[in-house]
Amino acid sequence: MTSWRNTRGLRAAGVSVVALGLLATGCGGDGGTGAGGKVEIRYSWWGGQERASLINRTIALFEKKYPDIEVKTDFQDYENFWKKFNTQASAGNAPDVFQNSVAFLRKYDDKRVLLDLSAQVEAGNLSMEHFRAGLDKAGEVDGKLVGVPVGGNTFALIYNPAEYKKIGVTPAEGWTWDEYDAATEKISKGGLPGDSGGGGIMYLYDLVLRQNGKAFFTDDAKLGFTEADLEDWWNKNYARTKAGVLTDPKKIEQAKPTSGLSKDLSAGEFTWDNFLVRYTSETKTPLAIAPVPTTDGKRTGQYISSLMLSGSARTKHPKEVATFIDFMVHDPEVGKIMGYDRGVLATEEQFDAYEPTGVSAQIAAYEKQIADNVEPITPHPAGADIVEAAFLRIAADVFLGKTSVDDGTKQFFSEAKTALGS
Amino acid sequence: MTDTQAAPAPSPPEERPAPRKAPAASGRRRARGENLAGYLFMSPWIVGFLLLTAGPMLASLYLAFTDYNLFDSPRFVGFENFTEMFSDPRWRKSVQVTTSYVLVGTPLKLAAALGVALLLNKPRRGQGFYRAAFYAPSLVGASVSIAIVWRALFSDDAVVDRSLQVFGVHVGGWIGDPDMVIYALVALTVWQFGAPMVIFLAGLQQVPRELYEAAQVDGASAWRRFRSITLPMISPVLFFNLLLETIHSFQIFASAYVVTNSKCGPADAGLVYTCYLYEQGWTNLRMGYASAMAWMLLVSVGLVTAVLFWSQRRWVHYEEDVR
């Protein structure tokens, strides 16, 4: 609410006066200008406590360099972040700067929530240069710049190398789904399921579809696959769950928000490569990273996605917002602090400044290894987030045996059509 | 919506002293002055009610007939939201989950409250302490922290799971099991029986001793005395508690939301009505549909309340003069 600085002079006058002073300054906020004529901007993100403490360190750096700007912070877990964000944004009170991702760009651009940062780039407050591997275009929607990438990530298999060693398999580029299925079956015979179960992960299914010349979403905001395609995918996953190759979904539900892999409930799972940072902090088991299996031994269908920073269209301080984002994506010190928590650092300044060791070195090596094989990203239409949630939830219904594959597929298609408005 | 705080048990109306005779004009002036003072004191509540309750209710009634995503202006769609509900499998699921929660949870909670109230009704040492101790969970029960504790208690290999294993029962984690999660929620509500318990206690204190004494002289067993004296005598209190707890149960949200890790799952097994309403409103940004759902809930709870009121003729006994 208020800062002690305003009332410091009053302290001598006694406790009651201080209290009055607090009340007075507390009610006198003018929404945006902080103590001592400072500009105040609000910054919020999703993530855990660990990310929060890293980000707070970067903010301390920023405030030191820009003493006229004060940054107020707020963070939630992923689910609750967007609920709170929707409440704030619909009331015209979205945070000035917030974490964003590809899946939400179009949705919030449609609702005119996102600040078009192009003007700030032209004014020289924000640089869009020195981004790695085409990431400078990742935050554009219809020619507007609505997001600035802070890190790039791509899908991967994060696995327990000891388990793979036992069966004498080394996951490597170009391996196929048949090889993967055989390996996980073999591992699960030893008692530990081979995979946490990825049948409900939209991004994984997207890769499988892309390997077969399709995609989860089409360019005109529809689903890019048929009910029969999905039935095949879920039938296969259901059979593997029943056979114990994939972890019992009840246990996975229970482990949340921790992942099945970091609870040692499986020997591997498909997820974003930067999650290796979080997973290794959650478990003592050494983990490693490998490419997604392929259908034909060549095409993985992988693309680089990214977490971004966006500004609110309603912000009163677009210049300060741009300055802040510019600092956060280009400053080498920030890169050193954040590491690969939000993906491999997006700009060359930060990428070069940070010397990855341990887990981060694994991620860097992985992204380097697959760099030649990445493809352009699938466009995510408005409603993609709701489709993703429905896919995950209905898949859980199916694998828990509460819904048949047939009914689940029909329900998913019906919900997806509503969400995509098609 | 409805405020379900504990209210005192009904008490017989008192004889009001007859107003003193005064000249008509000045009396009216004084009455007006008193009225004004009354309204003045009530004004914070009245303003609060109009702005924070009545206003939003009217707004949501309008929104129930629109397609509204919070960002664009509402588009009138007539009864579309209401007809969509009946063809929405998840809506039907949420009705089913909520109904079973109410049907299982409410009677169990009332039974627990009455049972403990009967135990605490007899004078014994430390009575005050026991009453306070049993009431305490109701005070903290609605808080999110308790729901988090609950989640931990009923997880895989946690306290509840291990305790049951001692008796050879192996459920595993309740929270991840679509067949069990609802019982974890029921257990949470039953545990918070303190508020109805206090009301039952007040009711039990009102039962005239001499009825029991007379029954005892006639050789009635304890069960017989409970069935033929206690139950009929406290039936108005029982009715009151039943009504309040039923309405309260229909509105379950926070505990379900937190216990299920804000997913109301798994497999929608914890999808209570308000949870689905919240998801439609704040995640899917379908405020019109959510408003329609809210009104549907209001009407349904109203209907259930009406049925309970209708049923009371058959089983609630008021003393003649009170009624």
XYZ file of C-alpha atoms in Angstrom:
745
model
C 0.000 0.000 0.000
C 2.297 2.669 1.214
C 5.904 3.144 2.030
C 7.412 4.027 5.346
C 9.410 6.775 3.770
C 6.460 9.156 3.750
C 5.853 8.865 7.427
C 9.403 8.919 8.640
C 9.220 12.581 9.626
C 6.140 11.957 11.668
C 7.549 9.313 13.903
C 8.811 11.757 16.461
C 5.324 13.145 16.869
C 4.186 9.969 18.528
C 2.546 6.712 17.715
C -0.942 8.035 17.172
C 0.196 10.616 14.666
C 2.160 8.005 12.777
C -0.932 5.902 12.602
C -2.901 8.814 11.233
C -0.155 9.542 8.749
C -0.253 5.963 7.548
C -3.963 6.169 7.063
C -3.639 9.393 5.139
C -0.900 8.215 2.790
C -2.588 4.871 2.430
C -5.680 6.497 1.031
C -3.819 8.965 -1.113
C -2.530 6.599 -3.797
C -2.898 7.870 -7.346
C -2.357 4.554 -9.088
C 1.001 4.539 -10.722
C 3.232 7.074 -9.111
C 5.034 5.665 -6.130
C 6.868 7.336 -3.316
C 9.031 10.314 -4.101
C 7.696 10.879 -7.630
C 8.805 7.458 -8.781
C 6.960 5.724 -11.553
C 5.521 2.483 -10.302
C 4.945 -0.478 -12.598
C 3.438 -3.816 -11.679
C 5.020 -7.044 -12.907
C 3.478 -10.468 -12.495
C 4.364 -13.965 -13.631
C 3.553 -17.587 -13.032
C 5.990 -20.002 -11.496
C 7.223 -21.354 -8.218
C 9.107 -19.841 -5.321
C 12.464 -20.540 -6.930
C 11.667 -18.509 -10.038
C 10.317 -15.753 -7.817
C 13.550 -15.388 -5.890
C 15.565 -15.257 -9.124
C 13.257 -12.644 -10.600
C 13.394 -10.564 -7.436
C 17.156 -10.430 -7.752
C 16.875 -9.147 -11.322
C 14.388 -6.512 -10.193
C 16.789 -5.297 -7.529
C 19.356 -4.804 -10.294
C 16.857 -2.934 -12.433
C 15.784 -0.620 -9.637
C 19.402 0.164 -8.902
C 20.017 1.149 -12.503
C 16.710 2.981 -12.904
C 16.070 4.582 -9.511
C 13.032 6.424 -10.876
C 11.118 3.251 -11.597
C 9.721 1.070 -8.845
C 8.591 -2.453 -9.675
C 5.815 -4.111 -7.676
C 5.679 -7.866 -8.058
C 3.111 -10.610 -7.871
C 3.191 -14.268 -8.841
C 0.964 -17.341 -8.818
C 1.043 -20.875 -10.090
C 0.104 -21.278 -13.751
C -3.613 -22.070 -13.279
C -4.357 -19.320 -10.834
C -2.205 -16.815 -12.646
C -4.570 -16.697 -15.603
C -7.692 -16.567 -13.458
C -6.351 -13.603 -11.573
C -5.112 -12.054 -14.788
C -8.548 -12.344 -16.411
C -10.139 -10.661 -13.431
C -7.673 -7.819 -13.516
C -7.579 -7.415 -17.276
C -11.356 -7.341 -17.676
C -11.502 -4.614 -15.043
C -8.920 -2.638 -17.032
C -6.353 -3.188 -14.296
C -3.934 -5.709 -15.805
C -0.364 -5.621 -14.503
C 1.816 -3.294 -16.568
C 4.208 -6.111 -17.463
C 3.483 -9.811 -17.291
C 4.799 -13.185 -18.349
C 3.055 -14.591 -21.387
C 3.382 -17.439 -23.832
C 2.586 -18.311 -27.411
C -0.668 -20.026 -26.464
C -2.173 -16.791 -25.158
C -0.942 -14.144 -27.616
C -3.827 -14.278 -30.033
C -6.423 -14.704 -27.305
C -5.474 -11.539 -25.481
C -4.633 -9.605 -28.607
C -8.203 -10.279 -29.770
C -9.412 -8.793 -26.506
C -7.166 -5.736 -26.917
C -5.306 -6.432 -23.679
C -1.781 -6.458 -25.090
C 0.371 -3.403 -25.654
C 1.761 -3.073 -29.182
C 5.416 -2.485 -28.429
C 6.390 -1.544 -32.007
C 6.099 2.171 -31.221
C 8.492 1.733 -28.306
C 10.941 -0.079 -30.557
C 10.821 2.840 -32.978
C 11.255 5.312 -30.111
C 14.398 3.444 -29.095
C 13.134 2.292 -25.702
C 13.212 -1.352 -26.624
C 15.634 -3.192 -28.865
C 14.524 -6.175 -30.891
C 18.025 -6.956 -32.084
C 20.350 -9.801 -31.178
C 17.602 -12.354 -30.620
C 18.646 -15.925 -31.254
C 17.243 -18.207 -33.937
C 14.292 -16.184 -35.173
C 12.923 -15.537 -31.697
C 12.524 -11.827 -32.510
C 9.443 -12.733 -34.567
C 7.932 -15.093 -31.977
C 5.898 -12.376 -30.249
C 4.322 -10.877 -33.367
C 0.631 -11.145 -34.136
C -0.691 -9.618 -37.351
C 2.314 -7.296 -37.612
C 2.015 -6.102 -34.012
C 4.708 -6.771 -31.431
C 2.800 -8.049 -28.402
C 5.408 -10.213 -26.703
C 9.166 -10.202 -26.231
C 10.764 -13.621 -25.678
C 12.833 -14.104 -22.531
C 13.763 -17.685 -23.279
C 13.298 -20.349 -25.901
C 12.322 -23.900 -25.165
C 11.431 -27.000 -27.082
C 9.949 -30.366 -26.329
C 12.152 -33.181 -25.115
C 12.204 -36.464 -23.276
C 13.511 -35.965 -19.756
C 14.541 -39.345 -18.418
C 16.334 -41.329 -15.773
C 19.584 -42.489 -17.447
C 20.229 -45.232 -14.883
C 17.037 -47.028 -15.930
C 17.949 -46.834 -19.616
C 21.424 -48.088 -18.880
C 19.983 -51.158 -17.192
C 18.257 -52.217 -20.403
C 21.173 -51.158 -22.576
C 19.380 -48.471 -24.589
C 20.765 -45.015 -25.289
C 18.079 -42.532 -26.345
C 19.511 -40.630 -29.285
C 18.553 -38.405 -32.153
C 16.640 -40.211 -34.865
C 15.227 -42.975 -32.689
C 11.720 -44.122 -33.470
C 8.492 -44.543 -31.534
C 8.762 -48.317 -31.938
C 12.150 -48.224 -30.255
C 10.808 -45.952 -27.544
C 7.784 -48.156 -26.867
C 9.965 -51.257 -26.671
C 12.434 -49.545 -24.317
C 9.730 -48.287 -21.936
C 8.109 -51.723 -21.869
C 11.398 -53.294 -20.987
C 12.021 -50.754 -18.202
C 8.563 -51.242 -16.730
C 9.197 -54.960 -16.401
C 11.744 -53.961 -13.750
C 8.946 -52.434 -11.683
C 9.236 -48.745 -12.525
C 6.844 -47.558 -15.275
C 8.755 -46.347 -18.303
C 6.837 -43.119 -18.832
C 4.589 -40.821 -16.747
C 2.029 -40.906 -19.562
C 1.846 -38.173 -22.168
C -1.423 -39.036 -23.886
C -3.024 -35.834 -22.623
C -0.202 -33.466 -23.471
C -1.319 -31.348 -26.387
C 2.224 -30.321 -27.301
C 3.425 -33.912 -27.529
C 0.483 -34.980 -29.654
C 1.140 -31.966 -31.838
C 4.650 -33.288 -32.530
C 3.316 -36.756 -33.341
C 0.834 -35.189 -35.751
C 3.510 -33.021 -37.334
C 5.688 -36.079 -37.863
C 2.777 -37.396 -39.906
C 2.286 -34.238 -41.927
C -0.562 -32.866 -39.827
C -0.708 -30.493 -36.843
C -2.857 -29.913 -33.787
C -4.193 -26.602 -35.093
C -4.650 -25.540 -38.689
C -3.850 -22.057 -39.963
C -7.547 -21.203 -39.986
C -8.005 -21.948 -36.273
C -9.447 -25.443 -36.493
C -8.313 -28.829 -35.258
C -5.855 -30.378 -37.721
C -6.747 -34.021 -37.060
C -9.729 -36.344 -37.148
C -11.591 -38.232 -34.448
C -10.072 -41.440 -35.793
C -6.548 -40.006 -35.366
C -7.218 -39.156 -31.740
C -8.841 -42.509 -31.036
C -5.693 -44.257 -32.253
C -3.516 -42.102 -30.027
C -5.636 -42.538 -26.916
C -6.204 -46.247 -27.517
C -2.482 -46.797 -27.689
C -1.885 -44.799 -24.519
C -4.758 -46.476 -22.714
C -3.413 -49.926 -23.538
C 0.044 -48.945 -22.344
C -1.420 -47.527 -19.112
C -3.315 -50.768 -18.457
C -0.139 -52.746 -19.143
C 1.734 -50.725 -16.523
C 4.159 -49.221 -19.021
C 2.772 -45.783 -18.230
C 2.372 -44.704 -14.599
C -1.013 -45.222 -12.936
C -2.773 -41.885 -13.594
C -4.138 -41.870 -10.034
C -0.595 -41.534 -8.775
C 0.163 -38.796 -11.268
C -2.932 -36.852 -10.139
C -1.792 -37.265 -6.579
C 1.721 -36.022 -7.204
C 0.589 -32.711 -8.666
C 1.914 -30.061 -8.792
C 5.122 -32.124 -8.720
C 5.677 -34.163 -11.862
C 5.546 -37.941 -11.923
C 9.173 -38.143 -13.008
C 10.506 -36.026 -10.175
C 8.444 -38.077 -7.713
C 10.283 -41.135 -9.068
C 7.037 -42.595 -10.378
C 8.447 -43.228 -13.851
C 11.637 -43.462 -15.857
C 10.837 -40.520 -18.090
C 8.354 -38.021 -19.422
C 7.876 -35.677 -22.362
C 7.930 -32.029 -21.468
C 9.657 -28.697 -22.173
C 13.442 -28.942 -22.001
C 13.796 -26.096 -19.476
C 11.718 -28.146 -16.997
C 14.895 -30.127 -16.422
C 15.959 -27.219 -14.177
C 12.876 -27.607 -12.008
C 12.773 -31.403 -12.063
C 16.365 -31.775 -10.898
C 15.620 -29.457 -7.996
C 12.694 -31.687 -7.045
C 14.427 -35.065 -7.052
C 17.752 -36.578 -6.062
C 17.660 -38.975 -9.024
C 20.042 -37.823 -11.782
C 18.099 -36.913 -14.930
C 19.076 -36.442 -18.544
C 17.516 -35.095 -21.700
C 16.888 -36.724 -25.079
C 15.105 -35.871 -28.320
C 11.502 -36.774 -29.030
C 11.263 -40.085 -30.946
C 10.289 -39.944 -34.602
C 8.014 -41.865 -36.902
C 10.407 -42.126 -39.840
C 13.744 -41.807 -38.047
C 14.196 -38.259 -39.289
C 11.496 -35.692 -38.619
C 10.782 -34.769 -34.970
C 8.359 -31.961 -35.814
C 10.005 -29.882 -33.103
C 9.874 -26.097 -32.928
C 11.193 -23.458 -30.562
C 8.538 -21.989 -28.330
C 9.101 -19.301 -25.782
C 8.048 -17.540 -22.653
C 7.647 -13.835 -23.173
C 7.067 -10.551 -21.478
C 4.060 -8.532 -22.585
C 2.804 -5.110 -21.632
C -0.747 -4.114 -20.790
C -2.531 -2.023 -23.404
C -3.954 0.046 -20.562
C -0.635 0.869 -18.908
C -0.070 4.517 -18.085
C 3.678 4.072 -18.492
C 4.430 2.422 -21.846
C 7.914 3.933 -21.946
C 8.887 2.520 -18.555
C 7.343 -0.820 -19.497
C 9.493 -0.922 -22.637
C 12.585 0.109 -20.666
C 11.915 -2.654 -18.167
C 11.396 -5.340 -20.804
C 14.478 -4.186 -22.678
C 16.556 -4.501 -19.519
C 15.112 -7.898 -18.673
C 15.841 -9.438 -22.068
C 19.157 -7.803 -22.904
C 21.054 -7.165 -19.677
C 23.826 -9.766 -19.343
C 23.608 -9.753 -15.536
C 19.936 -10.714 -15.706
C 20.882 -13.593 -17.971
C 23.450 -14.774 -15.447
C 20.875 -14.737 -12.652
C 17.950 -16.328 -14.501
C 19.902 -19.022 -16.293
C 17.607 -21.381 -18.202
C 14.729 -21.218 -15.733
C 12.425 -19.861 -18.464
C 14.149 -21.578 -21.356
C 17.451 -21.019 -23.108
C 18.145 -17.271 -22.924
C 16.619 -15.469 -25.869
C 19.159 -12.777 -26.694
C 22.783 -13.191 -27.644
C 23.917 -10.806 -24.880
C 22.364 -12.988 -22.210
C 23.111 -16.287 -23.932
C 26.812 -15.404 -24.136
C 26.998 -13.974 -20.621
C 25.622 -17.055 -18.967
C 27.927 -20.007 -18.767
C 25.718 -23.000 -18.333
C 26.924 -25.640 -15.961
C 25.330 -28.858 -14.819
C 21.678 -29.046 -15.767
C 21.725 -25.874 -17.840
C 24.692 -27.167 -19.839
C 22.624 -30.257 -20.663
C 19.786 -28.090 -21.935
C 22.141 -25.902 -23.970
C 23.759 -28.948 -25.525
C 20.354 -30.398 -26.304
C 19.083 -27.280 -28.041
C 22.295 -27.053 -30.010
C 21.994 -30.672 -31.049
C 18.458 -30.345 -32.413
C 18.880 -26.816 -33.810
C 19.141 -27.994 -37.429
C 15.894 -29.903 -37.197
C 13.505 -27.314 -35.780
C 10.528 -26.172 -37.811
C 8.332 -23.067 -37.692
C 5.917 -23.009 -34.780
C 2.246 -24.030 -35.142
C -0.016 -20.997 -34.904
C -2.048 -21.024 -31.699
C -5.550 -19.655 -32.263
C -7.599 -17.844 -29.629
C -9.082 -20.553 -27.431
C -5.974 -22.732 -27.673
C -5.538 -22.612 -23.904
C -9.067 -23.920 -23.320
C -8.547 -26.662 -25.898
C -5.319 -27.631 -24.162
C -7.040 -27.845 -20.768
C -9.895 -29.910 -22.222
C -7.426 -32.264 -23.929
C -5.564 -32.840 -20.667
C -8.697 -33.308 -18.580
C -10.547 -35.624 -20.960
C -7.411 -37.693 -21.492
C -7.219 -38.133 -17.706
C -10.870 -39.288 -17.735
C -10.024 -41.804 -20.415
C -6.850 -43.192 -18.843
C -8.475 -43.400 -15.406
C -11.090 -45.581 -17.077
C -13.939 -43.164 -16.347
C -14.785 -42.530 -19.992
C -14.361 -44.714 -23.051
C -11.922 -43.605 -25.719
C -14.867 -43.236 -28.057
C -16.911 -40.968 -25.760
C -13.856 -39.023 -24.674
C -12.934 -38.262 -28.266
C -16.439 -37.066 -29.074
C -16.506 -34.891 -25.992
C -13.128 -33.378 -26.791
C -14.167 -32.492 -30.328
C -17.355 -30.913 -29.093
C -15.584 -28.840 -26.419
C -12.794 -27.839 -28.804
C -15.287 -26.646 -31.388
C -16.988 -24.454 -28.784
C -13.660 -23.044 -27.600
C -12.410 -22.317 -31.109
C -15.766 -20.941 -32.159
C -15.874 -23.140 -35.226
C -25.260 -15.157 -1.818
C -26.934 -16.520 1.277
C -25.160 -15.830 4.479
C -25.140 -19.045 6.431
C -23.901 -17.903 9.771
C -25.293 -19.502 12.842
C -28.467 -17.814 13.967
C -30.048 -18.252 17.364
C -32.712 -20.858 17.784
C -36.256 -19.567 17.487
C -37.496 -18.187 20.761
C -41.064 -17.369 21.777
C -42.089 -13.783 21.090
C -42.205 -11.601 24.160
C -45.134 -9.526 25.244
C -44.403 -6.001 24.155
C -45.230 -3.277 26.669
C -48.137 -1.161 25.412
C -46.930 2.206 24.045
C -47.566 5.088 26.386
C -50.265 7.472 25.324
C -48.910 10.747 23.911
C -50.274 13.629 21.862
C -50.624 12.337 18.294
C -48.571 14.998 16.474
C -45.479 14.968 18.654
C -45.654 11.194 18.801
C -45.585 11.004 15.054
C -42.659 13.417 14.953
C -40.793 11.348 17.481
C -41.568 8.199 15.540
C -40.237 9.808 12.402
C -37.098 10.849 14.241
C -36.619 7.357 15.527
C -37.169 5.921 12.090
C -34.609 8.291 10.670
C -32.079 7.318 13.300
C -32.845 3.686 12.584
C -32.292 4.083 8.882
C -29.163 6.082 9.541
C -27.718 3.265 11.599
C -28.767 0.751 8.982
C -27.449 2.793 6.088
C -24.029 1.111 5.835
C -25.816 -2.184 5.472
C -28.428 -0.826 3.076
C -25.819 0.821 0.879
C -23.716 -2.315 1.007
C -26.685 -4.448 0.114
C -27.720 -2.281 -2.822
C -24.217 -1.869 -4.231
C -22.651 -5.212 -3.436
C -25.560 -7.634 -3.476
C -28.667 -6.343 -5.229
C -26.789 -4.560 -8.011
C -24.570 -7.474 -8.998
C -27.532 -9.838 -8.752
C -29.535 -7.806 -11.213
C -26.517 -7.493 -13.470
C -25.966 -11.237 -13.402
C -29.646 -11.843 -14.143
C -29.234 -9.765 -17.270
C -25.925 -11.422 -18.164
C -27.540 -14.839 -17.850
C -29.341 -14.086 -21.101
C -26.234 -12.920 -22.930
C -22.996 -14.162 -24.382
C -20.387 -12.208 -22.450
C -16.620 -12.758 -22.376
C -15.733 -9.945 -19.943
C -13.907 -7.950 -22.590
C -16.466 -7.329 -25.331
C -19.945 -5.997 -24.650
C -22.593 -8.618 -23.845
C -24.609 -10.031 -26.749
C -28.228 -10.958 -26.018
C -28.937 -14.624 -26.728
C -32.244 -15.255 -24.952
C -32.545 -18.622 -23.263
C -29.613 -20.148 -25.149
C -27.416 -20.451 -22.054
C -30.142 -22.305 -20.199
C -30.886 -24.731 -23.000
C -27.176 -25.351 -23.505
C -26.822 -26.466 -19.885
C -29.010 -29.493 -20.336
C -27.002 -30.721 -23.295
C -23.670 -30.033 -21.563
C -22.296 -33.298 -20.137
C -20.004 -31.470 -17.728
C -22.888 -29.431 -16.364
C -24.846 -32.627 -15.766
C -21.780 -34.111 -14.114
C -21.467 -31.092 -11.808
C -25.134 -31.412 -10.818
C -24.601 -35.074 -10.077
C -21.452 -34.477 -8.010
C -23.055 -31.667 -6.026
C -26.227 -33.627 -5.398
C -24.356 -36.615 -4.067
C -22.238 -34.323 -1.923
C -25.357 -32.731 -0.422
C -27.196 -36.037 0.013
C -24.276 -37.776 1.726
C -22.591 -34.876 3.497
C -25.532 -33.033 5.053
C -27.150 -35.945 6.955
C -23.760 -37.146 8.176
C -22.841 -33.695 9.381
C -26.157 -33.257 11.188
C -25.855 -36.707 12.739
C -22.366 -35.888 13.974
C -23.528 -32.524 15.311
C -26.519 -34.027 17.110
C -24.502 -36.944 18.453
C -21.840 -34.736 19.959
C -24.427 -32.245 21.213
C -26.159 -35.086 23.087
C -22.860 -36.075 24.662
C -22.032 -32.519 25.634
C -25.512 -31.791 26.953
C -24.980 -33.707 30.173
C -23.206 -31.718 32.856
C -19.670 -32.983 33.323
C -16.294 -31.649 34.285
C -14.575 -29.642 31.574
C -17.832 -29.207 29.658
C -16.890 -25.728 28.501
C -13.580 -26.965 27.155
C -15.166 -29.802 25.181
C -17.792 -27.514 23.697
C -15.140 -25.068 22.593
C -12.909 -27.830 21.253
C -15.649 -29.363 19.139
C -16.743 -25.976 17.883
C -13.232 -24.898 16.896
C -13.096 -26.717 13.517
C -16.088 -24.696 12.321
C -14.233 -21.502 13.030
C -11.197 -22.422 10.988
C -12.956 -24.876 8.713
C -13.754 -22.547 5.861
C -10.199 -21.391 5.557
C -7.992 -22.338 2.659
C -5.240 -23.484 4.988
C -7.434 -26.277 6.341
C -8.191 -27.434 2.814
C -4.461 -27.597 2.175
C -3.978 -29.636 5.332
C -6.824 -31.883 4.188
C -5.146 -32.400 0.877
C -1.992 -33.471 2.665
C -3.870 -35.795 5.046
C -5.638 -37.675 2.266
C -2.715 -37.958 -0.118
C -1.047 -41.160 -1.154
C 0.811 -42.755 1.752
C -0.174 -39.929 4.119
C -1.817 -40.131 7.546
C -5.252 -41.337 6.477
C -3.900 -43.863 4.014
C -1.488 -45.325 6.565
C -4.052 -45.403 9.364
C -6.461 -47.342 7.177
C -3.722 -49.761 6.215
C -3.469 -50.722 9.881
C -7.003 -52.080 9.490
C -6.106 -53.815 6.262
C -7.888 -51.291 4.065
C -5.818 -49.956 1.214
C -7.395 -47.062 -0.634
C -4.240 -45.245 -1.647
C -4.496 -41.481 -2.024
C -8.080 -40.266 -1.962
C -7.331 -37.074 -3.814
C -6.112 -38.809 -6.968
C -8.861 -41.401 -7.036
C -11.990 -40.362 -8.901
C -14.078 -42.724 -6.771
C -12.813 -41.409 -3.456
C -12.227 -37.688 -3.793
C -15.848 -36.817 -3.027
C -15.597 -38.637 0.302
C -12.576 -36.591 1.259
C -14.735 -33.513 0.677
C -17.623 -35.032 2.641
C -15.258 -35.819 5.505
C -14.128 -32.211 5.510
C -17.660 -30.874 5.826
C -18.654 -33.427 8.462
C -15.614 -32.446 10.495
C -16.972 -28.888 10.617
C -20.090 -29.834 12.578
C -19.496 -27.217 15.289
C -22.023 -24.598 14.204
C -25.058 -26.928 13.993
C -23.827 -28.614 17.178
C -24.080 -25.361 19.133
C -27.601 -24.838 17.830
C -28.548 -28.404 18.759
C -27.144 -27.807 22.238
C -29.324 -24.741 22.625
C -32.324 -26.803 21.494
C -31.546 -29.655 23.868
C -31.376 -27.248 26.796
C -34.951 -26.210 26.067
C -36.421 -29.689 26.452
C -38.290 -29.763 29.808
C -36.646 -32.144 32.315
C -39.986 -33.359 33.651
C -40.790 -35.082 30.366
C -37.749 -37.317 30.792
C -38.535 -37.878 34.455
C -42.093 -38.921 33.638
C -40.875 -41.229 30.887
C -38.336 -42.775 33.174
C -41.020 -43.469 35.733
C -42.971 -45.226 32.983
C -39.865 -47.338 32.265
C -38.971 -45.930 28.849
C -35.535 -46.925 27.540
C -32.917 -44.338 26.588
C -33.555 -44.933 22.899
C -37.290 -44.615 23.434
C -36.808 -41.345 25.342
C -34.617 -40.019 22.516
C -37.101 -41.028 19.848
C -40.279 -39.956 21.578
C -39.159 -36.910 23.551
C -35.858 -35.482 22.344
C -36.394 -35.726 18.607
C -39.899 -34.230 18.521
C -38.942 -31.539 21.001
C -35.919 -30.407 19.042
C -37.501 -30.907 15.622
C -37.753 -27.134 14.982
C -34.015 -26.849 15.644
C -33.364 -29.898 13.515
C -35.385 -28.340 10.726
C -33.492 -25.107 11.041
C -30.121 -26.880 10.904
C -31.209 -29.075 8.021
C -32.272 -26.047 6.028
C -29.120 -24.099 6.707
C -26.730 -26.956 6.093
C -28.457 -28.030 2.889
C -28.212 -24.543 1.444
C -24.645 -24.312 2.656
C -23.693 -27.631 1.055
C -25.020 -26.619 -2.333
C -22.613 -23.714 -2.252
C -19.436 -25.717 -1.571
C -16.547 -24.152 -3.428
C -13.351 -23.229 -1.605
C -12.735 -26.636 -0.060
C -13.334 -28.501 -3.324
C -11.230 -26.051 -5.276
C -8.254 -26.257 -2.954
C -8.408 -29.931 -2.039
C -8.429 -30.886 -5.728
C -5.506 -28.605 -6.548
C -7.744 -26.059 -8.334
C -8.759 -28.671 -10.934
C -11.959 -30.068 -9.398
C -10.742 -33.417 -10.666
C -9.545 -35.996 -11.229
C -11.807 -36.975 -14.105
C -14.235 -34.275 -12.926
C -14.965 -36.381 -9.845
C -14.700 -33.292 -7.659
C -16.496 -31.044 -10.111
C -18.949 -29.399 -7.741
C -21.399 -26.975 -9.272
C -19.707 -23.747 -8.246
C -16.351 -25.072 -9.381
C -17.662 -25.573 -12.904
C -19.359 -22.201 -12.725
C -16.064 -20.610 -11.743
C -14.195 -22.390 -14.525
C -16.704 -21.292 -17.145
C -16.569 -17.718 -15.890
C -12.940 -17.098 -15.162
C -11.021 -19.607 -17.278
C -13.241 -19.986 -20.316
C -14.447 -16.384 -20.027
C -18.089 -17.359 -20.502
C -19.660 -15.012 -17.980
C -23.112 -15.260 -19.538
C -23.158 -19.024 -19.169
C -21.723 -18.779 -15.662
C -24.420 -16.284 -14.672
C -27.107 -18.548 -16.077
C -25.624 -21.387 -14.037
C -25.673 -19.229 -10.913
C -29.351 -18.430 -11.377
C -30.126 -22.046 -12.034
C -28.468 -22.865 -8.713
C -30.423 -20.156 -6.926
C -33.722 -21.446 -8.297
C -32.831 -25.057 -7.485
C -31.842 -24.237 -3.917
C -35.072 -22.258 -3.647
C -37.035 -25.307 -4.789
C -35.272 -27.616 -2.357
C -35.936 -25.137 0.441
C -39.603 -25.001 -0.526
C -39.825 -28.783 -0.436
C -38.219 -28.834 3.010
C -40.689 -26.234 4.240
C -43.546 -28.239 2.814
C -42.245 -31.401 4.467
C -41.989 -29.819 7.901
C -45.746 -30.173 8.447
C -45.187 -33.879 8.739
C -42.312 -33.987 11.142
C -41.635 -30.664 12.820
C -43.528 -30.100 16.069
C -44.029 -26.613 17.373
C -45.613 -25.902 20.702
C -49.135 -24.797 19.967
C -48.852 -21.267 21.307
C -45.581 -20.585 19.520
C -46.959 -21.507 16.192
